[in-house]
PDB file of C-alpha atoms in Angstrom:
ATOM      1  CA  UNK A  10      -4.365  15.214  15.086  1.00 73.00           C
ATOM      2  CA  UNK A  11      -6.815  14.422  17.625  1.00 76.00           C
ATOM      3  CA  UNK A  12      -7.252  11.010  16.487  1.00 76.00           C
ATOM      4  CA  UNK A  13      -7.557   8.220  19.521  1.00 80.00           C
ATOM      5  CA  UNK A  14      -6.269   5.220  17.200  1.00 83.00           C
ATOM      6  CA  UNK A  15      -5.342   4.535  14.339  1.00 85.00           C
ATOM      7  CA  UNK A  16      -8.579   3.653  12.420  1.00 88.00           C
ATOM      8  CA  UNK A  17      -9.540   7.616  12.680  1.00 87.00           C
ATOM      9  CA  UNK A  18      -5.878   8.437  11.666  1.00 86.00           C
ATOM     10  CA  UNK A  19      -6.842   5.804   8.291  1.00 89.00           C
ATOM     11  CA  UNK A  20     -10.308   7.605   8.558  1.00 90.00           C
ATOM     12  CA  UNK A  21      -9.219  11.257   8.370  1.00 87.00           C
ATOM     13  CA  UNK A  22      -6.281  10.325   5.384  1.00 85.00           C
ATOM     14  CA  UNK A  23      -9.092   8.973   3.056  1.00 89.00           C
ATOM     15  CA  UNK A  24     -10.907  12.237   3.716  1.00 89.00           C
ATOM     16  CA  UNK A  25      -7.919  14.065   3.065  1.00 86.00           C
ATOM     17  CA  UNK A  26      -7.006  12.312   0.004  1.00 85.00           C
ATOM     18  CA  UNK A  27     -10.712  12.508  -0.959  1.00 87.00           C
ATOM     19  CA  UNK A  28     -10.530  16.417  -0.588  1.00 86.00           C
ATOM     20  CA  UNK A  29      -6.950  17.462  -2.676  1.00 83.00           C
ATOM     21  CA  UNK A  30      -7.646  15.422  -5.669  1.00 83.00           C
ATOM     22  CA  UNK A  31     -10.818  16.906  -5.863  1.00 86.00           C
ATOM     23  CA  UNK A  32      -8.563  20.347  -5.700  1.00 83.00           C
ATOM     24  CA  UNK A  33      -6.052  19.043  -7.969  1.00 81.00           C
ATOM     25  CA  UNK A  34      -8.131  18.985 -10.354  1.00 81.00           C
ATOM     26  CA  UNK A  35     -10.836  21.525  -9.994  1.00 85.00           C
ATOM     27  CA  UNK A  36      -7.940  24.520  -9.326  1.00 85.00           C
ATOM     28  CA  UNK A  37      -6.144  24.574 -13.124  1.00 83.00           C
ATOM     29  CA  UNK A  38      -9.790  25.136 -14.293  1.00 83.00           C
ATOM     30  CA  UNK A  39     -11.205  27.467 -12.097  1.00 84.00           C
ATOM     31  CA  UNK A  40      -7.796  29.554 -12.934  1.00 84.00           C
ATOM     32  CA  UNK A  41      -7.938  29.248 -16.151  1.00 80.00           C
ATOM     33  CA  UNK A  42     -11.771  30.074 -16.711  1.00 79.00           C
ATOM     34  CA  UNK A  43     -10.652  33.255 -13.995  1.00 81.00           C
ATOM     35  CA  UNK A  44      -7.028  34.509 -15.682  1.00 78.00           C
ATOM     36  CA  UNK A  45      -7.008  36.743 -18.687  1.00 77.00           C
ATOM     37  CA  UNK A  46      -5.828  34.755 -22.172  1.00 71.00           C
ATOM     38  CA  UNK A  47      -2.344  36.362 -21.867  1.00 71.00           C
ATOM     39  CA  UNK A  48      -1.989  34.496 -17.922  1.00 73.00           C
ATOM     40  CA  UNK A  49      -3.644  31.860 -18.397  1.00 71.00           C
ATOM     41  CA  UNK A  50      -0.481  29.509 -19.146  1.00 69.00           C
ATOM     42  CA  UNK A  51       1.295  30.912 -17.020  1.00 72.00           C
ATOM     43  CA  UNK A  52      -1.367  29.922 -13.846  1.00 76.00           C
ATOM     44  CA  UNK A  53      -1.950  27.263 -15.083  1.00 72.00           C
ATOM     45  CA  UNK A  54       1.708  26.004 -14.813  1.00 75.00           C
ATOM     46  CA  UNK A  55       2.171  28.154 -11.816  1.00 81.00           C
ATOM     47  CA  UNK A  56      -0.205  25.860  -9.756  1.00 82.00           C
ATOM     48  CA  UNK A  57       1.950  22.460 -10.064  1.00 80.00           C
ATOM     49  CA  UNK A  58       4.834  24.396  -9.303  1.00 85.00           C
ATOM     50  CA  UNK A  59       3.195  26.271  -6.110  1.00 86.00           C
ATOM     51  CA  UNK A  60       1.820  21.991  -4.868  1.00 85.00           C
ATOM     52  CA  UNK A  61       5.952  20.607  -5.289  1.00 86.00           C
ATOM     53  CA  UNK A  62       7.117  23.922  -3.486  1.00 90.00           C
ATOM     54  CA  UNK A  63       4.176  22.604  -0.497  1.00 87.00           C
ATOM     55  CA  UNK A  64       5.655  19.710  -0.694  1.00 85.00           C
ATOM     56  CA  UNK A  65       9.007  20.877   0.258  1.00 88.00           C
ATOM     57  CA  UNK A  66       7.642  22.708   3.004  1.00 88.00           C
ATOM     58  CA  UNK A  67       6.306  19.728   4.679  1.00 84.00           C
ATOM     59  CA  UNK A  68       9.417  18.073   4.922  1.00 83.00           C
ATOM     60  CA  UNK A  69      10.376  20.889   6.811  1.00 87.00           C
ATOM     61  CA  UNK A  70       8.066  21.191   9.333  1.00 84.00           C
ATOM     62  CA  UNK A  71       9.330  17.233   9.558  1.00 82.00           C
ATOM     63  CA  UNK A  72      12.799  18.070  11.194  1.00 82.00           C
ATOM     64  CA  UNK A  73      10.572  19.546  14.726  1.00 81.00           C
ATOM     65  CA  UNK A  74       7.830  17.690  14.788  1.00 80.00           C
ATOM     66  CA  UNK A  75       7.903  14.387  12.946  1.00 76.00           C
ATOM     67  CA  UNK A  76       8.603  13.344  16.416  1.00 77.00           C
ATOM     68  CA  UNK A  77       6.814  10.973  18.549  1.00 77.00           C
ATOM     69  CA  UNK A  78       5.652  13.593  21.054  1.00 80.00           C
ATOM     70  CA  UNK A  79       5.383  16.380  18.779  1.00 82.00           C
ATOM     71  CA  UNK A  80       3.109  14.549  15.280  1.00 82.00           C
ATOM     72  CA  UNK A  81       0.212  15.714  16.577  1.00 85.00           C
ATOM     73  CA  UNK A  82       1.699  19.104  15.848  1.00 85.00           C
ATOM     74  CA  UNK A  83       2.608  18.127  12.368  1.00 82.00           C
ATOM     75  CA  UNK A  84      -0.633  16.673  11.257  1.00 84.00           C
ATOM     76  CA  UNK A  85      -2.485  20.112  13.310  1.00 85.00           C
ATOM     77  CA  UNK A  86      -0.816  21.962  10.380  1.00 85.00           C
ATOM     78  CA  UNK A  87      -3.132  20.709   7.909  1.00 82.00           C
ATOM     79  CA  UNK A  88      -6.176  21.635   9.557  1.00 85.00           C
ATOM     80  CA  UNK A  89      -4.944  25.157  10.510  1.00 88.00           C
ATOM     81  CA  UNK A  90      -3.960  25.444   6.535  1.00 86.00           C
ATOM     82  CA  UNK A  91      -7.942  24.170   5.612  1.00 85.00           C
ATOM     83  CA  UNK A  92      -9.069  26.894   7.688  1.00 89.00           C
ATOM     84  CA  UNK A  93      -7.305  29.685   6.025  1.00 90.00           C
ATOM     85  CA  UNK A  94      -8.677  28.051   2.817  1.00 85.00           C
ATOM     86  CA  UNK A  95     -12.067  28.373   3.833  1.00 88.00           C
ATOM     87  CA  UNK A  96     -12.320  31.784   6.073  1.00 91.00           C
ATOM     88  CA  UNK A  97     -10.492  32.712   2.244  1.00 87.00           C
ATOM     89  CA  UNK A  98     -13.708  31.093   0.909  1.00 85.00           C
ATOM     90  CA  UNK A  99     -15.984  34.139   0.711  1.00 85.00           C
ATOM     91  CA  UNK A 100     -13.640  36.538  -1.321  1.00 86.00           C
ATOM     92  CA  UNK A 101     -13.286  33.875  -4.232  1.00 84.00           C
ATOM     93  CA  UNK A 102     -15.115  34.746  -7.643  1.00 84.00           C
ATOM     94  CA  UNK A 103     -17.585  32.554  -9.192  1.00 84.00           C
ATOM     95  CA  UNK A 104     -16.534  31.585 -12.730  1.00 81.00           C
ATOM     96  CA  UNK A 105     -17.780  34.010 -15.609  1.00 83.00           C
ATOM     97  CA  UNK A 106     -17.199  31.363 -17.903  1.00 82.00           C
ATOM     98  CA  UNK A 107     -19.552  29.126 -15.840  1.00 82.00           C
ATOM     99  CA  UNK A 108     -21.749  31.723 -15.603  1.00 82.00           C
ATOM    100  CA  UNK A 109     -22.123  32.432 -19.180  1.00 80.00           C
ATOM    101  CA  UNK A 110     -22.485  28.506 -20.259  1.00 79.00           C
ATOM    102  CA  UNK A 111     -25.628  28.895 -18.304  1.00 82.00           C
ATOM    103  CA  UNK A 112     -26.879  31.993 -18.612  1.00 80.00           C
ATOM    104  CA  UNK A 113     -25.610  34.815 -21.367  1.00 79.00           C
ATOM    105  CA  UNK A 114     -27.160  37.063 -20.016  1.00 80.00           C
ATOM    106  CA  UNK A 115     -26.047  36.411 -16.729  1.00 77.00           C
ATOM    107  CA  UNK A 116     -25.490  40.356 -14.699  1.00 83.00           C
ATOM    108  CA  UNK A 117     -23.303  38.777 -12.093  1.00 83.00           C
ATOM    109  CA  UNK A 118     -20.910  37.239 -14.789  1.00 81.00           C
ATOM    110  CA  UNK A 119     -20.483  40.478 -15.792  1.00 82.00           C
ATOM    111  CA  UNK A 120     -19.722  42.028 -12.592  1.00 83.00           C
ATOM    112  CA  UNK A 121     -17.155  39.666 -11.979  1.00 82.00           C
ATOM    113  CA  UNK A 122     -15.663  40.618 -15.046  1.00 80.00           C
ATOM    114  CA  UNK A 123     -15.358  43.855 -14.971  1.00 81.00           C
ATOM    115  CA  UNK A 124     -14.071  42.997 -11.465  1.00 80.00           C
ATOM    116  CA  UNK A 125     -10.993  40.924 -12.644  1.00 78.00           C
ATOM    117  CA  UNK A 126     -10.208  43.169 -15.578  1.00 77.00           C
ATOM    118  CA  UNK A 127      -9.931  46.333 -14.147  1.00 75.00           C
ATOM    119  CA  UNK A 128     -12.587  47.688 -16.462  1.00 70.00           C
ATOM    120  CA  UNK A 129     -14.234  51.069 -16.093  1.00 72.00           C
ATOM    121  CA  UNK A 130     -17.371  50.928 -18.981  1.00 73.00           C
ATOM    122  CA  UNK A 131     -19.722  48.566 -19.751  1.00 74.00           C
ATOM    123  CA  UNK A 132     -18.357  48.379 -23.382  1.00 73.00           C
ATOM    124  CA  UNK A 133     -15.881  47.003 -22.495  1.00 74.00           C
ATOM    125  CA  UNK A 134     -17.057  44.742 -20.894  1.00 74.00           C
ATOM    126  CA  UNK A 135     -19.486  43.584 -23.139  1.00 76.00           C
ATOM    127  CA  UNK A 136     -16.650  42.868 -25.651  1.00 77.00           C
ATOM    128  CA  UNK A 137     -15.337  40.394 -22.821  1.00 75.00           C
ATOM    129  CA  UNK A 138     -18.529  38.719 -22.666  1.00 75.00           C
ATOM    130  CA  UNK A 139     -18.547  38.187 -26.279  1.00 76.00           C
ATOM    131  CA  UNK A 140     -15.517  36.784 -26.178  1.00 73.00           C
ATOM    132  CA  UNK A 141     -15.894  34.474 -23.777  1.00 73.00           C
ATOM    133  CA  UNK A 142     -19.838  33.805 -25.326  1.00 73.00           C
ATOM    134  CA  UNK A 143     -18.508  33.452 -28.979  1.00 73.00           C
ATOM    135  CA  UNK A 144     -15.629  31.404 -27.823  1.00 69.00           C
ATOM    136  CA  UNK A 145     -18.486  28.430 -26.160  1.00 70.00           C
ATOM    137  CA  UNK A 146     -20.459  28.807 -29.425  1.00 68.00           C
ATOM    138  CA  UNK A 147     -17.162  28.427 -31.708  1.00 64.00           C
ATOM    139  CA  UNK A 148     -16.475  24.865 -29.262  1.00 61.00           C
ATOM    140  CA  UNK A 149     -19.873  23.593 -29.920  1.00 62.00           C
ATOM    141  CA  UNK A 150     -19.640  24.144 -33.901  1.00 58.00           C
ATOM    142  CA  UNK A 151     -16.734  22.622 -34.115  1.00 51.00           C
ATOM    143  CA  UNK A 152     -17.508  19.895 -31.888  1.00 55.00           C
ATOM    144  CA  UNK A 153     -20.617  19.214 -33.805  1.00 58.00           C
ATOM    145  CA  UNK A 154     -18.695  19.151 -37.307  1.00 52.00           C
ATOM    146  CA  UNK A 155     -16.578  16.607 -35.524  1.00 51.00           C
ATOM    147  CA  UNK A 156     -19.094  14.373 -35.204  1.00 54.00           C
ATOM    148  CA  UNK A 157     -20.519  14.730 -38.479  1.00 53.00           C
ATOM    149  CA  UNK A 158     -17.390  14.503 -39.937  1.00 50.00           C
ATOM    150  CA  UNK A 159     -15.454  11.673 -41.581  1.00 48.00           C
ATOM    151  CA  UNK A 160     -12.238  13.490 -41.908  1.00 48.00           C
ATOM    152  CA  UNK A 161      -9.933  11.730 -38.885  1.00 47.00           C
ATOM    153  CA  UNK A 162      -8.004  15.048 -39.348  1.00 44.00           C
ATOM    154  CA  UNK A 163     -11.067  17.202 -38.342  1.00 45.00           C
ATOM    155  CA  UNK A 164     -12.540  14.444 -35.570  1.00 46.00           C
ATOM    156  CA  UNK A 165      -8.739  13.930 -33.517  1.00 46.00           C
ATOM    157  CA  UNK A 166      -9.041  18.214 -33.414  1.00 47.00           C
ATOM    158  CA  UNK A 167     -12.121  18.184 -31.746  1.00 47.00           C
ATOM    159  CA  UNK A 168     -14.237  15.904 -29.742  1.00 46.00           C
ATOM    160  CA  UNK A 169     -17.829  14.990 -30.893  1.00 45.00           C
ATOM    161  CA  UNK A 170     -21.045  17.053 -29.799  1.00 44.00           C
ATOM    162  CA  UNK A 171     -21.320  14.277 -26.784  1.00 43.00           C
ATOM    163  CA  UNK A 172     -19.315  15.687 -24.671  1.00 43.00           C
ATOM    164  CA  UNK A 173     -20.728  18.689 -24.712  1.00 45.00           C
ATOM    165  CA  UNK A 174     -24.607  17.595 -23.805  1.00 44.00           C
ATOM    166  CA  UNK A 175     -22.971  15.697 -20.755  1.00 44.00           C
ATOM    167  CA  UNK A 176     -22.823  12.532 -22.051  1.00 47.00           C
ATOM    168  CA  UNK A 177     -21.889   9.545 -19.329  1.00 61.00           C
ATOM    169  CA  UNK A 178     -18.742   7.879 -20.123  1.00 65.00           C
ATOM    170  CA  UNK A 179     -20.226   4.833 -21.869  1.00 70.00           C
ATOM    171  CA  UNK A 180     -21.664   7.569 -24.602  1.00 69.00           C
ATOM    172  CA  UNK A 181     -17.767   9.116 -24.631  1.00 69.00           C
ATOM    173  CA  UNK A 182     -16.172   5.583 -25.265  1.00 70.00           C
ATOM    174  CA  UNK A 183     -19.193   4.845 -27.889  1.00 72.00           C
ATOM    175  CA  UNK A 184     -17.776   7.728 -29.959  1.00 70.00           C
ATOM    176  CA  UNK A 185     -15.172   6.939 -32.396  1.00 73.00           C
ATOM    177  CA  UNK A 186     -14.078  11.148 -32.462  1.00 74.00           C
ATOM    178  CA  UNK A 187     -13.441  11.133 -28.655  1.00 74.00           C
ATOM    179  CA  UNK A 188     -12.719   7.260 -27.981  1.00 76.00           C
ATOM    180  CA  UNK A 189      -8.994   7.603 -28.052  1.00 81.00           C
ATOM    181  CA  UNK A 190      -8.848  11.228 -26.563  1.00 79.00           C
ATOM    182  CA  UNK A 191     -10.850   9.504 -23.527  1.00 79.00           C
ATOM    183  CA  UNK A 192      -8.658   6.401 -23.144  1.00 83.00           C
ATOM    184  CA  UNK A 193      -5.403   8.565 -23.430  1.00 81.00           C
ATOM    185  CA  UNK A 194      -6.458  11.042 -20.750  1.00 80.00           C
ATOM    186  CA  UNK A 195      -7.284   7.555 -18.537  1.00 81.00           C
ATOM    187  CA  UNK A 196      -4.057   6.081 -19.106  1.00 83.00           C
ATOM    188  CA  UNK A 197      -1.764   9.006 -18.513  1.00 80.00           C
ATOM    189  CA  UNK A 198      -3.891   9.715 -15.189  1.00 77.00           C
ATOM    190  CA  UNK A 199      -3.821   6.196 -14.320  1.00 81.00           C
ATOM    191  CA  UNK A 200       0.496   6.121 -14.410  1.00 78.00           C
ATOM    192  CA  UNK A 201       0.918   9.254 -13.272  1.00 75.00           C
ATOM    193  CA  UNK A 202      -0.669   7.274 -10.048  1.00 74.00           C
ATOM    194  CA  UNK A 203       0.943   3.851 -11.005  1.00 78.00           C
ATOM    195  CA  UNK A 204       4.115   4.957 -11.883  1.00 77.00           C
ATOM    196  CA  UNK A 205       4.938   4.779  -8.358  1.00 76.00           C
ATOM    197  CA  UNK A 206       6.185   8.467  -7.451  1.00 78.00           C
ATOM    198  CA  UNK A 207       4.447   8.045  -4.516  1.00 76.00           C
ATOM    199  CA  UNK A 208       6.004   4.927  -3.093  1.00 76.00           C
ATOM    200  CA  UNK A 209       8.854   6.664  -3.270  1.00 76.00           C
ATOM    201  CA  UNK A 210       7.367   9.480  -1.729  1.00 73.00           C
ATOM    202  CA  UNK A 211       6.144   8.464   1.375  1.00 74.00           C
ATOM    203  CA  UNK A 212       8.953   5.783   2.226  1.00 75.00           C
ATOM    204  CA  UNK A 213      11.624   8.034   0.751  1.00 72.00           C
ATOM    205  CA  UNK A 214      12.723   7.893   4.810  1.00 71.00           C
ATOM    206  CA  UNK A 215      12.967   3.897   4.636  1.00 73.00           C
ATOM    207  CA  UNK A 216      14.832   3.674   1.525  1.00 73.00           C
ATOM    208  CA  UNK A 217      17.465   5.881   2.892  1.00 73.00           C
ATOM    209  CA  UNK A 218      17.859   4.384   6.031  1.00 70.00           C
ATOM    210  CA  UNK A 219      21.228   3.293   5.987  1.00 67.00           C
ATOM    211  CA  UNK A 220      22.381   5.336   3.086  1.00 69.00           C
ATOM    212  CA  UNK A 221      22.463   9.019   5.321  1.00 73.00           C
ATOM    213  CA  UNK A 222      22.703   9.241   8.500  1.00 73.00           C
ATOM    214  CA  UNK A 223      19.536  11.230   9.164  1.00 77.00           C
ATOM    215  CA  UNK A 224      16.494  10.134   6.391  1.00 73.00           C
ATOM    216  CA  UNK A 225      14.618  13.352   6.807  1.00 78.00           C
ATOM    217  CA  UNK A 226      17.613  14.323   5.254  1.00 80.00           C
ATOM    218  CA  UNK A 227      17.034  12.194   2.174  1.00 77.00           C
ATOM    219  CA  UNK A 228      13.393  13.175   1.863  1.00 79.00           C
ATOM    220  CA  UNK A 229      14.004  17.011   1.742  1.00 84.00           C
ATOM    221  CA  UNK A 230      16.500  16.004  -1.170  1.00 84.00           C
ATOM    222  CA  UNK A 231      13.728  14.501  -3.081  1.00 82.00           C
ATOM    223  CA  UNK A 232      11.675  17.263  -2.127  1.00 84.00           C
ATOM    224  CA  UNK A 233      14.151  19.847  -3.042  1.00 88.00           C
ATOM    225  CA  UNK A 234      14.824  18.224  -6.287  1.00 86.00           C
ATOM    226  CA  UNK A 235      11.379  17.925  -7.195  1.00 84.00           C
ATOM    227  CA  UNK A 236      11.074  22.012  -7.080  1.00 88.00           C
ATOM    228  CA  UNK A 237      13.749  21.998  -8.709  1.00 88.00           C
ATOM    229  CA  UNK A 238      13.597  19.653 -12.215  1.00 84.00           C
ATOM    230  CA  UNK A 239       9.348  21.182 -12.122  1.00 83.00           C
ATOM    231  CA  UNK A 240      10.873  24.366 -12.063  1.00 84.00           C
ATOM    232  CA  UNK A 241      13.298  22.932 -15.376  1.00 82.00           C
ATOM    233  CA  UNK A 242      10.170  21.081 -16.821  1.00 78.00           C
ATOM    234  CA  UNK A 243       8.329  24.595 -16.977  1.00 77.00           C
ATOM    235  CA  UNK A 244      10.740  26.511 -18.944  1.00 77.00           C
ATOM    236  CA  UNK A 245      11.638  23.456 -21.019  1.00 75.00           C
ATOM    237  CA  UNK A 246       7.753  22.894 -21.720  1.00 71.00           C
ATOM    238  CA  UNK A 247       6.818  25.947 -24.629  1.00 66.00           C
ATOM    239  CA  UNK A 248      10.597  25.234 -26.255  1.00 72.00           C
ATOM    240  CA  UNK A 249      10.637  21.277 -26.067  1.00 73.00           C
ATOM    241  CA  UNK A 250       6.487  20.420 -26.445  1.00 70.00           C
ATOM    242  CA  UNK A 251       5.164  18.009 -23.937  1.00 72.00           C
ATOM    243  CA  UNK A 252       5.417  15.020 -25.965  1.00 78.00           C
ATOM    244  CA  UNK A 253       8.453  15.082 -25.984  1.00 80.00           C
ATOM    245  CA  UNK A 254       9.159  15.912 -23.074  1.00 79.00           C
ATOM    246  CA  UNK A 255       6.715  12.970 -21.628  1.00 81.00           C
ATOM    247  CA  UNK A 256       8.622  10.303 -23.802  1.00 83.00           C
ATOM    248  CA  UNK A 257      11.947  11.384 -21.791  1.00 85.00           C
ATOM    249  CA  UNK A 258      10.559  11.370 -18.550  1.00 84.00           C
ATOM    250  CA  UNK A 259       8.576   8.257 -18.629  1.00 83.00           C
ATOM    251  CA  UNK A 260      12.013   6.354 -20.190  1.00 85.00           C
ATOM    252  CA  UNK A 261      14.335   7.948 -17.590  1.00 87.00           C
ATOM    253  CA  UNK A 262      11.712   6.407 -15.089  1.00 86.00           C
ATOM    254  CA  UNK A 263      11.833   3.452 -15.593  1.00 86.00           C
ATOM    255  CA  UNK A 264      15.601   2.971 -16.033  1.00 89.00           C
ATOM    256  CA  UNK A 265      15.708   4.445 -12.446  1.00 86.00           C
ATOM    257  CA  UNK A 266      13.377   2.270 -11.354  1.00 85.00           C
ATOM    258  CA  UNK A 267      15.285  -0.373 -12.496  1.00 87.00           C
ATOM    259  CA  UNK A 268      18.512   0.716 -10.345  1.00 86.00           C
ATOM    260  CA  UNK A 269      16.697   1.275  -7.300  1.00 82.00           C
ATOM    261  CA  UNK A 270      15.237  -2.277  -7.348  1.00 83.00           C
ATOM    262  CA  UNK A 271      18.416  -3.395  -7.707  1.00 87.00           C
ATOM    263  CA  UNK A 272      20.496  -1.231  -4.832  1.00 82.00           C
ATOM    264  CA  UNK A 273      16.899  -2.675  -2.639  1.00 78.00           C
ATOM    265  CA  UNK A 274      17.924  -6.395  -3.192  1.00 83.00           C
ATOM    266  CA  UNK A 275      21.560  -5.517  -1.851  1.00 80.00           C
ATOM    267  CA  UNK A 276      22.726  -5.904  -5.894  1.00 83.00           C
ATOM    268  CA  UNK A 277      24.189  -2.668  -6.097  1.00 82.00           C
ATOM    269  CA  UNK A 278      25.769  -0.205  -3.227  1.00 79.00           C
ATOM    270  CA  UNK A 279      23.072   1.717  -1.388  1.00 75.00           C
ATOM    271  CA  UNK A 280      24.511   5.107  -2.145  1.00 79.00           C
ATOM    272  CA  UNK A 281      22.789   4.128  -5.799  1.00 82.00           C
ATOM    273  CA  UNK A 282      18.896   4.061  -4.835  1.00 79.00           C
ATOM    274  CA  UNK A 283      19.729   7.573  -2.977  1.00 80.00           C
ATOM    275  CA  UNK A 284      20.852   8.758  -6.790  1.00 84.00           C
ATOM    276  CA  UNK A 285      18.266   6.358  -8.213  1.00 84.00           C
ATOM    277  CA  UNK A 286      15.935   8.459  -6.165  1.00 83.00           C
ATOM    278  CA  UNK A 287      17.023  11.140  -7.062  1.00 84.00           C
ATOM    279  CA  UNK A 288      16.654  11.127 -10.985  1.00 87.00           C
ATOM    280  CA  UNK A 289      13.114   9.382 -10.757  1.00 86.00           C
ATOM    281  CA  UNK A 290      12.401  12.696  -9.145  1.00 84.00           C
ATOM    282  CA  UNK A 291      14.019  14.310 -11.616  1.00 84.00           C
ATOM    283  CA  UNK A 292      12.400  12.512 -14.729  1.00 83.00           C
ATOM    284  CA  UNK A 293       9.033  12.679 -12.785  1.00 79.00           C
TER     285      UNK A 293
END
C-alpha cells in the first residue's frame, strides 16, 4: 500500500504469494494435529471454506476502494489482517503430535493436550498421549512392512519407511512403493494451479467487461458462486466420494473452458462467457 512504483508492488506481491502458499499448506496440517479425531475432518474442510469466504469478502471491499484514489487503502487490508494474525500468534499452541514425535516424554505436549481436551486428571492425559504415540508407531511399522512387502495391496496403502526418515524427493521417486503416490500428489497440485482458476479470478473483471455494466458485480458473483459451490462440495464429499467429485469437476471445467474461449473469440454471445465462468467456478 506504500509502494513507490510498480516494482515495489511486484516484489510485495511475490512475498505475499509465497507466504500465502506456505500458510495454505501448514494450516490444515496444524489444525488436523490439534483437533480431536471427531472434529479433524470438519476443521480440515472448514479451512477451504474459510478461504473462499475470505475471497468473497475481499470482493466486497473492492466496491468502495477499487478506485484510482483509494486503491492503497484496499491493499492495506492485507497488512491489517497480517498484523492481527501476529497479535494473536502468542496464543497459538504447538502441535502435540509434533512434540511427541521428537520426545515421547514431552511435558509440554502433555500440558497442551490437557489444555486442548479440557482434561482434569493425569491418567486421562497419559491415555491421550498413548493414542498419539501408538498411532505414530503403527504408522512407522506399517510403512516398514510396506517397504518389505511385494503385495501391491499392502504397498499401495502405506508408504515405505523412507519418507518417515525424511528422505529427499529423489529417494521417494526411486521407491516403487510410493512413486505413484508422490507423482499423483504433484500432478494434482500442479493441475489445481495450472487449470486456469487464477486467470478466472484475476481477470474476471476484464472478462465481464462489456457483458455486464459493472464488472465488479461479476467478480463478486464469481466469489459468491465459489462459496456456494464449496459448501455443496463439503456436503457431497462423504456421500459421493473424493474421486467421483474430482472426475466430475475436471470434466465440467474442461467444457466450461471450451465455451469460455469460444465466447471470448466472439464465436458465441458474450453472455455465454458469464455463464461459462460461473459454471467453471462451480466445478472447480
